[in-house]
mmCIF file of C-alpha atoms in Angstrom:
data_model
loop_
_atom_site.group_PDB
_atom_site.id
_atom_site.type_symbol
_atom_site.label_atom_id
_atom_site.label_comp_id
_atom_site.label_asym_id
_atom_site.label_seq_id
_atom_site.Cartn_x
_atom_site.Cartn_y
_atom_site.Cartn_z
ATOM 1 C CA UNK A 108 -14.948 42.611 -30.822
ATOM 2 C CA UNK A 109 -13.836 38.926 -29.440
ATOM 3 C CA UNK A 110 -10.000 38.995 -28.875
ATOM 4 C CA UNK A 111 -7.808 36.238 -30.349
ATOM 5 C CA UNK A 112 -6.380 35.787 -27.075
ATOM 6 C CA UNK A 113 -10.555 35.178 -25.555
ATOM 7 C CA UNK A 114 -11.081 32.924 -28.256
ATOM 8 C CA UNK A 115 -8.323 30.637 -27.502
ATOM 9 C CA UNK A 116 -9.076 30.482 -24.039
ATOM 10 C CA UNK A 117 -12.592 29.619 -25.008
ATOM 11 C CA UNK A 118 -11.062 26.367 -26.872
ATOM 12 C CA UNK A 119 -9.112 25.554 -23.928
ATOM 13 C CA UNK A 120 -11.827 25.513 -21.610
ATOM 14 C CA UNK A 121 -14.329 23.305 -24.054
ATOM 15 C CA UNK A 122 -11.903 20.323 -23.764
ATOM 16 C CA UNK A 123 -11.502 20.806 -20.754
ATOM 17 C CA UNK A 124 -15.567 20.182 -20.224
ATOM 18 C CA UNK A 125 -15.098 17.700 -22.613
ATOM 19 C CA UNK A 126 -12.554 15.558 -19.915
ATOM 20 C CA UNK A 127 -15.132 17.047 -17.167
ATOM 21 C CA UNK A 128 -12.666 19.217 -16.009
ATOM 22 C CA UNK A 129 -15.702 22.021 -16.459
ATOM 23 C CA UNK A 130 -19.268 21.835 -17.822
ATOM 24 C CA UNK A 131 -20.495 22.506 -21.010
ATOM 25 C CA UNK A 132 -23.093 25.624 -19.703
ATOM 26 C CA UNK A 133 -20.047 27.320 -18.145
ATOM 27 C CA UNK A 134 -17.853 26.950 -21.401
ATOM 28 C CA UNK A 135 -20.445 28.278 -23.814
ATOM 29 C CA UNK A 136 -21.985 30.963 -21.354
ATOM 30 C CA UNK A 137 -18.533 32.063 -21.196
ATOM 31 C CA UNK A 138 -18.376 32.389 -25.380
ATOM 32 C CA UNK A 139 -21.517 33.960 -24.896
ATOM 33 C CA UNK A 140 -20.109 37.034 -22.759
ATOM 34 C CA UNK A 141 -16.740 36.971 -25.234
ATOM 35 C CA UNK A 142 -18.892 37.309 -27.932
ATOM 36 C CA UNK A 143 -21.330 40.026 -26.528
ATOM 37 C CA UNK A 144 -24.648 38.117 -26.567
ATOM 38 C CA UNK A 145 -27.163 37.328 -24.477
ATOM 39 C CA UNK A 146 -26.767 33.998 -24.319
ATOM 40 C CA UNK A 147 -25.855 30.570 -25.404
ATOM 41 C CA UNK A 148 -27.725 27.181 -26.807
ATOM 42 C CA UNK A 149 -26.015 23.865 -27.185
ATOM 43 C CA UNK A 150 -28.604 21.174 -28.270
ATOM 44 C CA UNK A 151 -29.263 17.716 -30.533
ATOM 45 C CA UNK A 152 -32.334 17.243 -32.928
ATOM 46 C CA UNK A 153 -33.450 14.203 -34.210
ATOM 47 C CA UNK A 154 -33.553 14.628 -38.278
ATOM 48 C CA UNK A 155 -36.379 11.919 -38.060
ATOM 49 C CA UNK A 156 -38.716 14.044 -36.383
ATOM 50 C CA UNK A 157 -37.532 17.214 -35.816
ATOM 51 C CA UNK A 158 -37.452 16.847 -32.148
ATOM 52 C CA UNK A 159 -34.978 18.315 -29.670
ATOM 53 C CA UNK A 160 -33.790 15.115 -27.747
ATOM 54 C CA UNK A 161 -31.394 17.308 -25.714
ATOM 55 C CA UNK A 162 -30.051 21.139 -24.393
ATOM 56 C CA UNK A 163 -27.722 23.157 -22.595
ATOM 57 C CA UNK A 164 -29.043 26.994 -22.360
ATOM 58 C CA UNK A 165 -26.249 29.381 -20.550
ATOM 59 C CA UNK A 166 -27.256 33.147 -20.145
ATOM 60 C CA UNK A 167 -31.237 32.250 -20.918
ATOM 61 C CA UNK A 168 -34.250 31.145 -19.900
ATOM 62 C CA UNK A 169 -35.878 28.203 -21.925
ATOM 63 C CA UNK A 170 -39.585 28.165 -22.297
ATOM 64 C CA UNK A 171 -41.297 25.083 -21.371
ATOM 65 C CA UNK A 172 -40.978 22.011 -23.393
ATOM 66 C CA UNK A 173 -44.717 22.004 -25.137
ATOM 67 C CA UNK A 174 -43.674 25.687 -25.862
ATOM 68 C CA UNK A 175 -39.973 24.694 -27.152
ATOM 69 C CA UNK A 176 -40.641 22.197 -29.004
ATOM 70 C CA UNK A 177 -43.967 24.593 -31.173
ATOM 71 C CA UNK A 178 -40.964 27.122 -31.539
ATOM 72 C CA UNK A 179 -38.448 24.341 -32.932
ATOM 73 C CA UNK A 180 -41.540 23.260 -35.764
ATOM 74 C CA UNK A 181 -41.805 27.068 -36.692
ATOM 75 C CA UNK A 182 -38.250 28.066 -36.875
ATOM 76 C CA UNK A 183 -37.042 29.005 -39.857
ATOM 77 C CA UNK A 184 -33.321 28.876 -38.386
ATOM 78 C CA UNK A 185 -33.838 25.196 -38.165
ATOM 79 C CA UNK A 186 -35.628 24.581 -41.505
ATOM 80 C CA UNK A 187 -32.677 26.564 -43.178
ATOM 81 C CA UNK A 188 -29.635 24.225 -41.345
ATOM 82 C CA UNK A 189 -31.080 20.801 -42.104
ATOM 83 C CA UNK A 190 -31.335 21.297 -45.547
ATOM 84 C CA UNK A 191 -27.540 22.429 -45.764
ATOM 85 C CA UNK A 192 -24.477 19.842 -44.765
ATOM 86 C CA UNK A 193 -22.847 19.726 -41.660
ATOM 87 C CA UNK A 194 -20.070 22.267 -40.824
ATOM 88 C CA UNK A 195 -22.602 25.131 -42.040
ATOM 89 C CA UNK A 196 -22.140 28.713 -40.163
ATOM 90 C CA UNK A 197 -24.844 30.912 -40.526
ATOM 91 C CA UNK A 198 -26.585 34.384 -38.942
ATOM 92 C CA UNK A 199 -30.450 35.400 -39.964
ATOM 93 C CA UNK A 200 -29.828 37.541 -42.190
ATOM 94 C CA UNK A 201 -28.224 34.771 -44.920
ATOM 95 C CA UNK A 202 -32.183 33.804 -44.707
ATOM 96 C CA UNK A 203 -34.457 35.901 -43.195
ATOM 97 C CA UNK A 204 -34.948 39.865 -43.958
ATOM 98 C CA UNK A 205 -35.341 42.558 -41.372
ATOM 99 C CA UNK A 206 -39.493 42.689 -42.677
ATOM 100 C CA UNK A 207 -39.338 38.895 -43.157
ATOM 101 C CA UNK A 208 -38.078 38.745 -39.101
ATOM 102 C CA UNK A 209 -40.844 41.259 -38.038
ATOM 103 C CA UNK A 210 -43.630 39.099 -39.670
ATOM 104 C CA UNK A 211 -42.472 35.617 -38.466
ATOM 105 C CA UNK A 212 -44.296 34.171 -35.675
ATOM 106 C CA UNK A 213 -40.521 32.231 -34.219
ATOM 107 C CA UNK A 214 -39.399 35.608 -33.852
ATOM 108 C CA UNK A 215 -42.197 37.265 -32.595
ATOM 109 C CA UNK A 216 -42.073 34.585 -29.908
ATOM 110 C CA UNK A 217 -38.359 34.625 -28.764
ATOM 111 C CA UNK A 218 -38.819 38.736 -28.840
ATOM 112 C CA UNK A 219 -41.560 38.231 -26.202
ATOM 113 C CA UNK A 220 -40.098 35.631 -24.043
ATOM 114 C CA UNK A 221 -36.480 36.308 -23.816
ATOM 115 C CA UNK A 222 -35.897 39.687 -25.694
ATOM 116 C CA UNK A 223 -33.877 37.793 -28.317
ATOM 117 C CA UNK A 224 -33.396 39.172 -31.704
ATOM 118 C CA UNK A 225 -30.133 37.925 -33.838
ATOM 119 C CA UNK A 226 -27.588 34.719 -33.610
ATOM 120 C CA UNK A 227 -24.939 32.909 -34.964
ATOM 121 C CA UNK A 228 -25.494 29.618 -35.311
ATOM 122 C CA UNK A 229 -23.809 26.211 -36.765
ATOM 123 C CA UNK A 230 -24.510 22.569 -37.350
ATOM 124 C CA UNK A 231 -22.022 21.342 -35.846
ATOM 125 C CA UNK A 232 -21.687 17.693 -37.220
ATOM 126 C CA UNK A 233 -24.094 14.928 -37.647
ATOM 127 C CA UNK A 234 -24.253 11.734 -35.822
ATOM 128 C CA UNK A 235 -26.452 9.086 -37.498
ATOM 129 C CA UNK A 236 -29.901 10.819 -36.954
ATOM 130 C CA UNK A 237 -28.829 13.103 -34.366
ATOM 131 C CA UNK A 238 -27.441 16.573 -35.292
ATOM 132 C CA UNK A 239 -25.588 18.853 -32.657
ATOM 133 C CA UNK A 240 -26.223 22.487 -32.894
ATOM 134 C CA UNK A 241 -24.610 25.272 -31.279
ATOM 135 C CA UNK A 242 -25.785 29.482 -31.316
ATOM 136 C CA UNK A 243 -24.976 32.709 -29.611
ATOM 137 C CA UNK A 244 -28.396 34.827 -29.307
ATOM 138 C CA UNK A 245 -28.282 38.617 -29.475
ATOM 139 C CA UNK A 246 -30.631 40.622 -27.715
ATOM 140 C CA UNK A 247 -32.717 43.421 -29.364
ATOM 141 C CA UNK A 248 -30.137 45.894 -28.301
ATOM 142 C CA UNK A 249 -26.889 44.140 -29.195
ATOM 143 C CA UNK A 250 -28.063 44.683 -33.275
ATOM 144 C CA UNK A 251 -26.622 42.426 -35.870
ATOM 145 C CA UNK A 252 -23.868 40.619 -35.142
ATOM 146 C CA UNK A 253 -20.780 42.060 -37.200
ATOM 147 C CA UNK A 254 -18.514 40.066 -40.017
ATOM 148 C CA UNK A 255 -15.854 39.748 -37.265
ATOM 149 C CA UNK A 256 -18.085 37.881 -34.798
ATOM 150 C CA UNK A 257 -19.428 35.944 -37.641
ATOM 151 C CA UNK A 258 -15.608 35.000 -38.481
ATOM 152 C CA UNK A 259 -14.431 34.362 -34.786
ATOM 153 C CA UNK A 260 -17.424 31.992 -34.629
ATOM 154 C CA UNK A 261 -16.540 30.226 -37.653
ATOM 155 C CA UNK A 262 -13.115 29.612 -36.095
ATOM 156 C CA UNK A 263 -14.833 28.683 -32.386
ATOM 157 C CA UNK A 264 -17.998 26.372 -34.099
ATOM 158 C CA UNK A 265 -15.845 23.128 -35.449
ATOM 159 C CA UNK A 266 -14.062 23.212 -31.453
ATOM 160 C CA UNK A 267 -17.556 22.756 -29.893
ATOM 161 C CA UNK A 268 -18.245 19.958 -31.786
ATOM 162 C CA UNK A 269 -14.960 18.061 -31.449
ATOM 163 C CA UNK A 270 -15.055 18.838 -27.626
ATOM 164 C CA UNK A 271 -18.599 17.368 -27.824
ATOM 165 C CA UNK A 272 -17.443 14.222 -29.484
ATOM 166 C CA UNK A 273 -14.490 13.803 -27.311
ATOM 167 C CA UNK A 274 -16.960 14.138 -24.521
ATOM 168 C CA UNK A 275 -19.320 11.522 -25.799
ATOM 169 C CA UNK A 276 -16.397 8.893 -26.630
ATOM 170 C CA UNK A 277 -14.406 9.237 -23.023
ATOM 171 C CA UNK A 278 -17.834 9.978 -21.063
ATOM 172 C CA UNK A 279 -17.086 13.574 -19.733
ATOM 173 C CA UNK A 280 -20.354 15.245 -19.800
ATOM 174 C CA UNK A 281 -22.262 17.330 -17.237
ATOM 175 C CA UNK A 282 -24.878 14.575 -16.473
ATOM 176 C CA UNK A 283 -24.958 10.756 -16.352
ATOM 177 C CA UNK A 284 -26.547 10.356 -19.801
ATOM 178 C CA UNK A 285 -24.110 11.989 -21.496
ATOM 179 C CA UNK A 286 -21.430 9.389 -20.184
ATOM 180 C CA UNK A 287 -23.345 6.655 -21.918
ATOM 181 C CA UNK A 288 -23.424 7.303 -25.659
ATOM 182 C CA UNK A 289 -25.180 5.030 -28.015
ATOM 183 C CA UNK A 290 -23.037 5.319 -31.113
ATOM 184 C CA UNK A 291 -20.136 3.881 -29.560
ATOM 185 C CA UNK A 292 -19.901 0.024 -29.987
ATOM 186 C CA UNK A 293 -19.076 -0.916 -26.699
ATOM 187 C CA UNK A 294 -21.476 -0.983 -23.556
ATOM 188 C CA UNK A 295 -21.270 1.537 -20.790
ATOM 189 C CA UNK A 296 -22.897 0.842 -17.485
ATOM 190 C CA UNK A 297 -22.572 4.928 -15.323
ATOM 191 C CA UNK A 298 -22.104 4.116 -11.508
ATOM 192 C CA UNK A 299 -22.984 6.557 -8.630
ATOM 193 C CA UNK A 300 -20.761 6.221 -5.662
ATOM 194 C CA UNK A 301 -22.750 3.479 -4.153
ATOM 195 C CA UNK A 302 -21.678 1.449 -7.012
ATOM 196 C CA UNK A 303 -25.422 1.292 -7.989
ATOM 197 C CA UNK A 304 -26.367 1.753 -11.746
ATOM 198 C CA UNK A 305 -27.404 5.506 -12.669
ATOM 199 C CA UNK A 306 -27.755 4.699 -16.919
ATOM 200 C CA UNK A 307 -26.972 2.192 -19.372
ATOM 201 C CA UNK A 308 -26.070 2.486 -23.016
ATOM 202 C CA UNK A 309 -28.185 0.465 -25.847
ATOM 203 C CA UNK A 310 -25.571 -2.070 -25.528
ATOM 204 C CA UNK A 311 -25.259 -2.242 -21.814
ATOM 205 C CA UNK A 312 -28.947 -3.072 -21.648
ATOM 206 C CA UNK A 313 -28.707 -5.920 -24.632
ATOM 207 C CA UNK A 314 -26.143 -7.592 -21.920
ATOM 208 C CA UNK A 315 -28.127 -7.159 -18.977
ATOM 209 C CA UNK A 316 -31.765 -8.359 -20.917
ATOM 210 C CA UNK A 317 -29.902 -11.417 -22.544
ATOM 211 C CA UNK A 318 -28.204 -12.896 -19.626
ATOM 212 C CA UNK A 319 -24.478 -11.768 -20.894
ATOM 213 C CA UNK A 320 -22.564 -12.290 -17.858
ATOM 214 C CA UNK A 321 -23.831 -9.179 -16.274
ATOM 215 C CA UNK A 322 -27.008 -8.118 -13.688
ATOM 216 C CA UNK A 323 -28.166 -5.426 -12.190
ATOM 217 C CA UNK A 324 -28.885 -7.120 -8.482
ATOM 218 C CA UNK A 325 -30.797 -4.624 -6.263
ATOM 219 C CA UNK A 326 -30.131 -1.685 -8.551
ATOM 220 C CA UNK A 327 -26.277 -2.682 -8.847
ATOM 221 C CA UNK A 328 -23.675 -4.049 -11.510
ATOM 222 C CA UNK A 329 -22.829 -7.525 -10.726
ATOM 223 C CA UNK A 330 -22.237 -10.976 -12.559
ATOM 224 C CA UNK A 331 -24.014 -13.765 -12.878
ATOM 225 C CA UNK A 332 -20.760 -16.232 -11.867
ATOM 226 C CA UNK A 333 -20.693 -16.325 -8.096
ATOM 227 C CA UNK A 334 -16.717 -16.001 -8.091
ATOM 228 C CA UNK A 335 -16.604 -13.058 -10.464
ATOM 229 C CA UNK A 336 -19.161 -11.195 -8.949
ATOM 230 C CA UNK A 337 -17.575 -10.943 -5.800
ATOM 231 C CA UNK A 338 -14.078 -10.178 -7.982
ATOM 232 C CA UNK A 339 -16.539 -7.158 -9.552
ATOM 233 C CA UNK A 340 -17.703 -5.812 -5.953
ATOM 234 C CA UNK A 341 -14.077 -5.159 -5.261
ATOM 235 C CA UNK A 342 -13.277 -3.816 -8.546
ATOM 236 C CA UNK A 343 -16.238 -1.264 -8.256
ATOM 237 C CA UNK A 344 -14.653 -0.428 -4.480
ATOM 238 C CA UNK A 345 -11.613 0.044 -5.779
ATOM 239 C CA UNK A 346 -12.585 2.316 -8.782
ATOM 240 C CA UNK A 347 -14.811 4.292 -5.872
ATOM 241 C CA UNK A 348 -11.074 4.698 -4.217
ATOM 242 C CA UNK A 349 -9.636 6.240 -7.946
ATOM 243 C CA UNK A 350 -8.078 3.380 -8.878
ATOM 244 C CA UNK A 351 -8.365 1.560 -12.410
ATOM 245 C CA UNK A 352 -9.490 -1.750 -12.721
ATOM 246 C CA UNK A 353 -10.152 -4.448 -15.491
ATOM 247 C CA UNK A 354 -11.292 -7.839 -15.166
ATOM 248 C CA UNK A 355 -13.089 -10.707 -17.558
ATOM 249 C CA UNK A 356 -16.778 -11.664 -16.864
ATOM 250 C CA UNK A 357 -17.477 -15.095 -17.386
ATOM 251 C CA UNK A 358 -20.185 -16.233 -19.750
ATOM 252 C CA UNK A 359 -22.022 -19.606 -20.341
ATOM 253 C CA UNK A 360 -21.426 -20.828 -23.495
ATOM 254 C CA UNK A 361 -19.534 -18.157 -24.712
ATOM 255 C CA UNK A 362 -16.080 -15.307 -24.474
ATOM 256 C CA UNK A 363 -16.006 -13.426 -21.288
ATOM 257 C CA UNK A 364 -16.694 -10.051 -21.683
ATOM 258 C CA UNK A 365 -13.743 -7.653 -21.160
ATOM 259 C CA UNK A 366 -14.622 -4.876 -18.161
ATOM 260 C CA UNK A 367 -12.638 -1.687 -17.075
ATOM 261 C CA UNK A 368 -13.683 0.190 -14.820
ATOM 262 C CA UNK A 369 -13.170 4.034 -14.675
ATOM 263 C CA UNK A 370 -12.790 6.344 -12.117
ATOM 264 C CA UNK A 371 -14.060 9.917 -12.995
ATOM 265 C CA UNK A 372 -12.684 13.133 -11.721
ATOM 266 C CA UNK A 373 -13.783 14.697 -8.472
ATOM 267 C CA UNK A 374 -14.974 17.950 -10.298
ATOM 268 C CA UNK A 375 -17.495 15.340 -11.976
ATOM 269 C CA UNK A 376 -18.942 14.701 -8.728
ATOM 270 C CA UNK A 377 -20.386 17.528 -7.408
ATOM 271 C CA UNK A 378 -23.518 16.644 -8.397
ATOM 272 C CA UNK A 379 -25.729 13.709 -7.520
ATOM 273 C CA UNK A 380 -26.772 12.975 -11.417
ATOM 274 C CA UNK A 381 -23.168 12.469 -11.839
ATOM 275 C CA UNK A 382 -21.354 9.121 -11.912
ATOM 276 C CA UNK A 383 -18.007 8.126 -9.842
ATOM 277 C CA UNK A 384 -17.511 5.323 -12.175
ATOM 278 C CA UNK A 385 -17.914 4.346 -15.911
ATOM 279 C CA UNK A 386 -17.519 1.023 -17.070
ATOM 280 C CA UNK A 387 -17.028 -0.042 -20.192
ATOM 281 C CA UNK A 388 -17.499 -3.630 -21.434
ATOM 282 C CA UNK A 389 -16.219 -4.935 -24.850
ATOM 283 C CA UNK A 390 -18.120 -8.317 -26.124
ATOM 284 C CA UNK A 391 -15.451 -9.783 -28.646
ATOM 285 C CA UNK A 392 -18.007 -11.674 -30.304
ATOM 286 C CA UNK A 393 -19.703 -8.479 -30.838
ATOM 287 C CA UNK A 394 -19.274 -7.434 -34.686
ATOM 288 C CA UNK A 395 -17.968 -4.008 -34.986
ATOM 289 C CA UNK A 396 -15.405 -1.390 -37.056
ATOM 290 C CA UNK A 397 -11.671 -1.795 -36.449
ATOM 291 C CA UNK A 398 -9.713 0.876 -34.534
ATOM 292 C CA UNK A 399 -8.824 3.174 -37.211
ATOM 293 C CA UNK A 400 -12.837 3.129 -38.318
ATOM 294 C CA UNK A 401 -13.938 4.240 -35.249
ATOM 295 C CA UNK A 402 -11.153 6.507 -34.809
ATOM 296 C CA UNK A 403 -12.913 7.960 -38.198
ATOM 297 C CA UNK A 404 -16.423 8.046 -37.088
ATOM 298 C CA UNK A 405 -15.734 8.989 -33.347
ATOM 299 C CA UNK A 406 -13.498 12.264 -34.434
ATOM 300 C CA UNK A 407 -14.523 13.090 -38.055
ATOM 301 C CA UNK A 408 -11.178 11.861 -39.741
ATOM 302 C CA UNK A 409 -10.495 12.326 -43.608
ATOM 303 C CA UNK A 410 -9.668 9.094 -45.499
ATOM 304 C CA UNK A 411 -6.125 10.676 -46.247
ATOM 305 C CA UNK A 412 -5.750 11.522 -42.541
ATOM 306 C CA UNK A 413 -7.372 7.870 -41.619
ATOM 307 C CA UNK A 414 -4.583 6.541 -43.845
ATOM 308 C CA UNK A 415 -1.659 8.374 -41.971
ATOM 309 C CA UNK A 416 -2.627 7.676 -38.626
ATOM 310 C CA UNK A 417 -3.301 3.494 -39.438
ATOM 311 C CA UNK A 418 0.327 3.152 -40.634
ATOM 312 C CA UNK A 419 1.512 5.264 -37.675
ATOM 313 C CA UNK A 420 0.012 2.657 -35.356
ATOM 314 C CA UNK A 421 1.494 0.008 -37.776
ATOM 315 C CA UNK A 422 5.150 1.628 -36.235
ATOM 316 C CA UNK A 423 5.765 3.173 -39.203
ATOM 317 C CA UNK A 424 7.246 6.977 -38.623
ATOM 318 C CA UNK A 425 6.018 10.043 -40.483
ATOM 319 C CA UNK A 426 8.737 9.167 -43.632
ATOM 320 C CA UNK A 427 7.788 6.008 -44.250
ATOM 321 C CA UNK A 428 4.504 6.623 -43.829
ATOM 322 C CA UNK A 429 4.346 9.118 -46.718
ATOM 323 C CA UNK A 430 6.592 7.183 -48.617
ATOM 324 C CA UNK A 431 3.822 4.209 -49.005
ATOM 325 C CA UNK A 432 1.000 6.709 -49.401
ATOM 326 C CA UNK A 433 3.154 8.038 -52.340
ATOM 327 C CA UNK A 434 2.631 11.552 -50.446
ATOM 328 C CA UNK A 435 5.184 14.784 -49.322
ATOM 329 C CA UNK A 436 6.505 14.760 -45.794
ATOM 330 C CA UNK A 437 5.035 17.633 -45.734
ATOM 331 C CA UNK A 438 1.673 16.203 -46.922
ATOM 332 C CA UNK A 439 1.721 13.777 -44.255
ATOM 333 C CA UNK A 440 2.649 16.807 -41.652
ATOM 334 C CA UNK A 441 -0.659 18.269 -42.090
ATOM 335 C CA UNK A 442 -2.374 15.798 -42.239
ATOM 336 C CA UNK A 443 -1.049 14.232 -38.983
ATOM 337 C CA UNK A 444 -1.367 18.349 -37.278
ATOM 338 C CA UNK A 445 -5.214 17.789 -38.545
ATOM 339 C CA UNK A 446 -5.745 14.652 -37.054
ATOM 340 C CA UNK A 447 -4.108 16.207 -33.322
ATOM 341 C CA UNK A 448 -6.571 18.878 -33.672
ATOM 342 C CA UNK A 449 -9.492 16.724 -33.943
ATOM 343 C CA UNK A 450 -8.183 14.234 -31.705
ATOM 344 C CA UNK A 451 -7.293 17.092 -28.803
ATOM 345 C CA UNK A 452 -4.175 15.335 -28.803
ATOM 346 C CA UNK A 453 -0.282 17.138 -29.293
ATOM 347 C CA UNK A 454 2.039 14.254 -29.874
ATOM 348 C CA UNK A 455 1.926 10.891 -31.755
ATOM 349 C CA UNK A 456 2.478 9.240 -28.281
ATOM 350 C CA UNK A 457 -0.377 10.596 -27.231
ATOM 351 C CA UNK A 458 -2.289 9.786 -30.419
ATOM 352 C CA UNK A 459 -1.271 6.264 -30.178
ATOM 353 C CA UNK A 460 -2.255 6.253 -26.356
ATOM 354 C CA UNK A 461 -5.991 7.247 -28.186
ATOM 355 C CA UNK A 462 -5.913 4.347 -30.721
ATOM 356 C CA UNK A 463 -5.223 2.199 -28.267
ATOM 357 C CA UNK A 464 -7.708 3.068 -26.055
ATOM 358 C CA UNK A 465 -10.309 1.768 -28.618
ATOM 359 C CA UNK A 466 -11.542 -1.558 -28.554
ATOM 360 C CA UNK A 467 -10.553 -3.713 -31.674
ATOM 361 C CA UNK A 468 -13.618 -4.796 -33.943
#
C-alpha cells in the first residue's frame, strides 16, 4: 500500500521535473516503485489519428515503433479513454473481463513482450488535439491493482498533468523539444551552449521564414539589423554566463519584437539534447488571448477561479475581490487555494510574479 507520506513526495518531485530540477522518467519510475508496479508510461496521442507523437517509459522496455504504434490501434485501453472526458481514472477491469483480457490480442502482446498484465491509467488533460496520458503497469504477478492504489492514483493523476503543463509553459522538460511548445503564443528559439539553434516552436519558425527581425546565420540566432545582432551575440554570451537578458529586435516596417533570453539550470545540462538557453520572443502585432486567458488555457483554470485571480492582478485584495463577484470570503479562499495548486504557486506574490510573466495579447 502507497503511504501518504510517498505520495507527497512523489508531487514534490514532479514539479520539480517540471522546473528541470529532475526528469520526468525518474519522477514517474519512482511512482512506479511507490505504487508496486512494474513500470511507468507518460505519453501524448494525437486524437486526429490515433498516433503516439511522444513517450517517456521508466521501469520498461518499449517495443519498436512499427510494433507500438499496431499495439496503440488494438488497445482497448485507448479506445475506452478517448471516448470519455479528460480527468478520467481508470484500471481494466472498468472495461475489460478477466476472459475478455485472455482473448485480446493487446494483451496477449504486452504479456509476451514485457510480462505486463494490469494498470492504472488516466487522461490526463487535453491540449487542442493532443491528449497526455499517464499509467502504472502491473506485472502478471503483482495481480489487480487494489481500491487503495486505484484511490492514491486518483489523488497523484491531476499532479502529473499540471507538472506537465507547467513544464511545457516555462520550458523544463527532459529534451529540447519539450522546451518549445506549440500551444503557447509566443515563439521559442532552444539554444545549446554554443548559442547555436537546437529547435524552434511553430512561431519561432513563422519569424525566421518571413524575415521578422530574426535569422538563423550558420546554424545560430541572430538579427537581421547589423547593430542588434551584435547587441544579440552578447546577450546569448551573457545568458551562456546565467545571466538574464532582454532586448528589442528591430524590424522593417514594423514593432520590434520583444526577446528575453533564459538561462536554464545546470541539472538541465547534462545532456547534449538539452538547451543552456531559451528564448522567448513576443511579436506585439501578433493577435493573441490576454493574460488571464492564457493563464486559463496554460493551467486549466475555472471561470470562477479565472475571475478571482483577474481582479487580484487588478490590486484588488481577496475582500474586495469577493465583494464584486458577489461571492463569500470564503468562496474566494478556495477558489484562490485552487488556483495555487494548479499554478504550483503558494502565495499571491508569487501568483502575480506568474501573471506577469505572460505576455499581454
Amino acid at each position: 500500500m502507497i503511504e501518504p507520506a510517498d505520495l507527497l513526495c512523489i508531487q514534490d518531485r514532479l514539479f520539480a521535473a517540471a522546473c528541470a530540477e529532475a526528469t520526468f522518467p525518474a519522477v514517474i519510475g519512482e511512482a512506479a516503485t511507490a505504487f508496486g508496479a512494474e513500470g511507468s508510461l507518460l505519453f501524448e496521442v494525437d486524437n486526429r489519428d490515433g498516433r503516439v507523437v511522444s513517450m517517456i517509459a521508466a521501469g520498461l522496455d518499449p517495443p519498436p515503433a512499427a510494433e507500438r504504434e499496431r499495439l496503440h490501434q488494438i488497445n482497448p485501453r485507448m479506445r475506452y479513454a478517448q471516448r470519455h472526458a479528460a480527468g478520467l481514472v481508470v484500471c481494466d477491469h472498468q472495461f475489460i473481463d478477466d476472459r475478455g483480457m485472455d482473448r485480446s490480442e493487446f494483451y496477449d502482446a504486452i504479456g509476451r513482450h514485457s510480462g505486463l498484465r494490469c494498470f492504472i491509467g488516466s487522461r490526463l488533460f487535453d491540449d487542442g488535439d493532443i491528449s497526455l496520458y499517464h499509467t502504472l503497469e502491473f506485472a502478471t504477478r503483482h495481480g489487480r491493482p487494489d481500491r487503495a492504489q486505484i484511490e492514491a492514483f486518483r489523488r497523484l493523476a491531476p499532479n502529473v498533468g499540471r507538472a506537465w503543463r507547467l513544464a511545457r509553459q516555462s520550458g523544463g522538460g527532459h529534451t529540447a523539444d519539450a522546451w518549445v511548445p506549440d500551444h503557447v503564443p509566443w515563439a521559442v528559439f532552444a539554444l545549446d551552449h554554443a548559442g547555436k539553434v537546437l529547435r524552434m516552436n511553430r512561431l519561432a519558425e513563422a519569424i525566421v521564414r518571413d524575415g521578422g527581425g530574426l535569422r538563423v546565420d550558420r546554424g545560430a540566432l541572430a538579427a537581421r539589423a547589423r547593430q542588434a545582432d551584435a547587441l544579440l551575440r552578447g546577450a546569448i554570451g551573457s545568458a551562456l554566463r546565467g545571466e538574464d537578458a532582454v532586448m528589442l529586435v528591430p524590424r522593417a516596417g514594423a514593432a520590434p519584437l520583444a526577446l528575453r533570453l533564459i538561462p536554464l539550470p545546470a541539472t538541465s545540462r547534462v545532456d547534449p539534447r538539452h538547451p543552456a538557453v531559451v528564448a522567448h520572443v513576443h511579436d506585439p502585432q501578433q493577435p493573441g488571448p490576454g493574460r488571464m486567458a492564457l493563464m486559463r488555457r496554460l493551467y486549466g483554470l475555472s471561470a470562477a477561479e479565472e475571475r478571482v485571480v483577474a481582479l487580484l492582478a487588478e490590486g484588488k485584495d481577496l475582500e474586495e475581490s469577493a465583494a464584486v463577484l458577489g461571492i463569500s470570503r470564503n468562496t474566494a479562499r478556495n477558489h484562490l487555494q485552487s488556483v495555487f495548486a494548479k499554478t504550483g504557486t503558494r502565495r499571491q506574490s508569487e501568483l502575480m510574479v506568474r501573471i506577469l510573466g505572460l505576455p499581454p495579447g
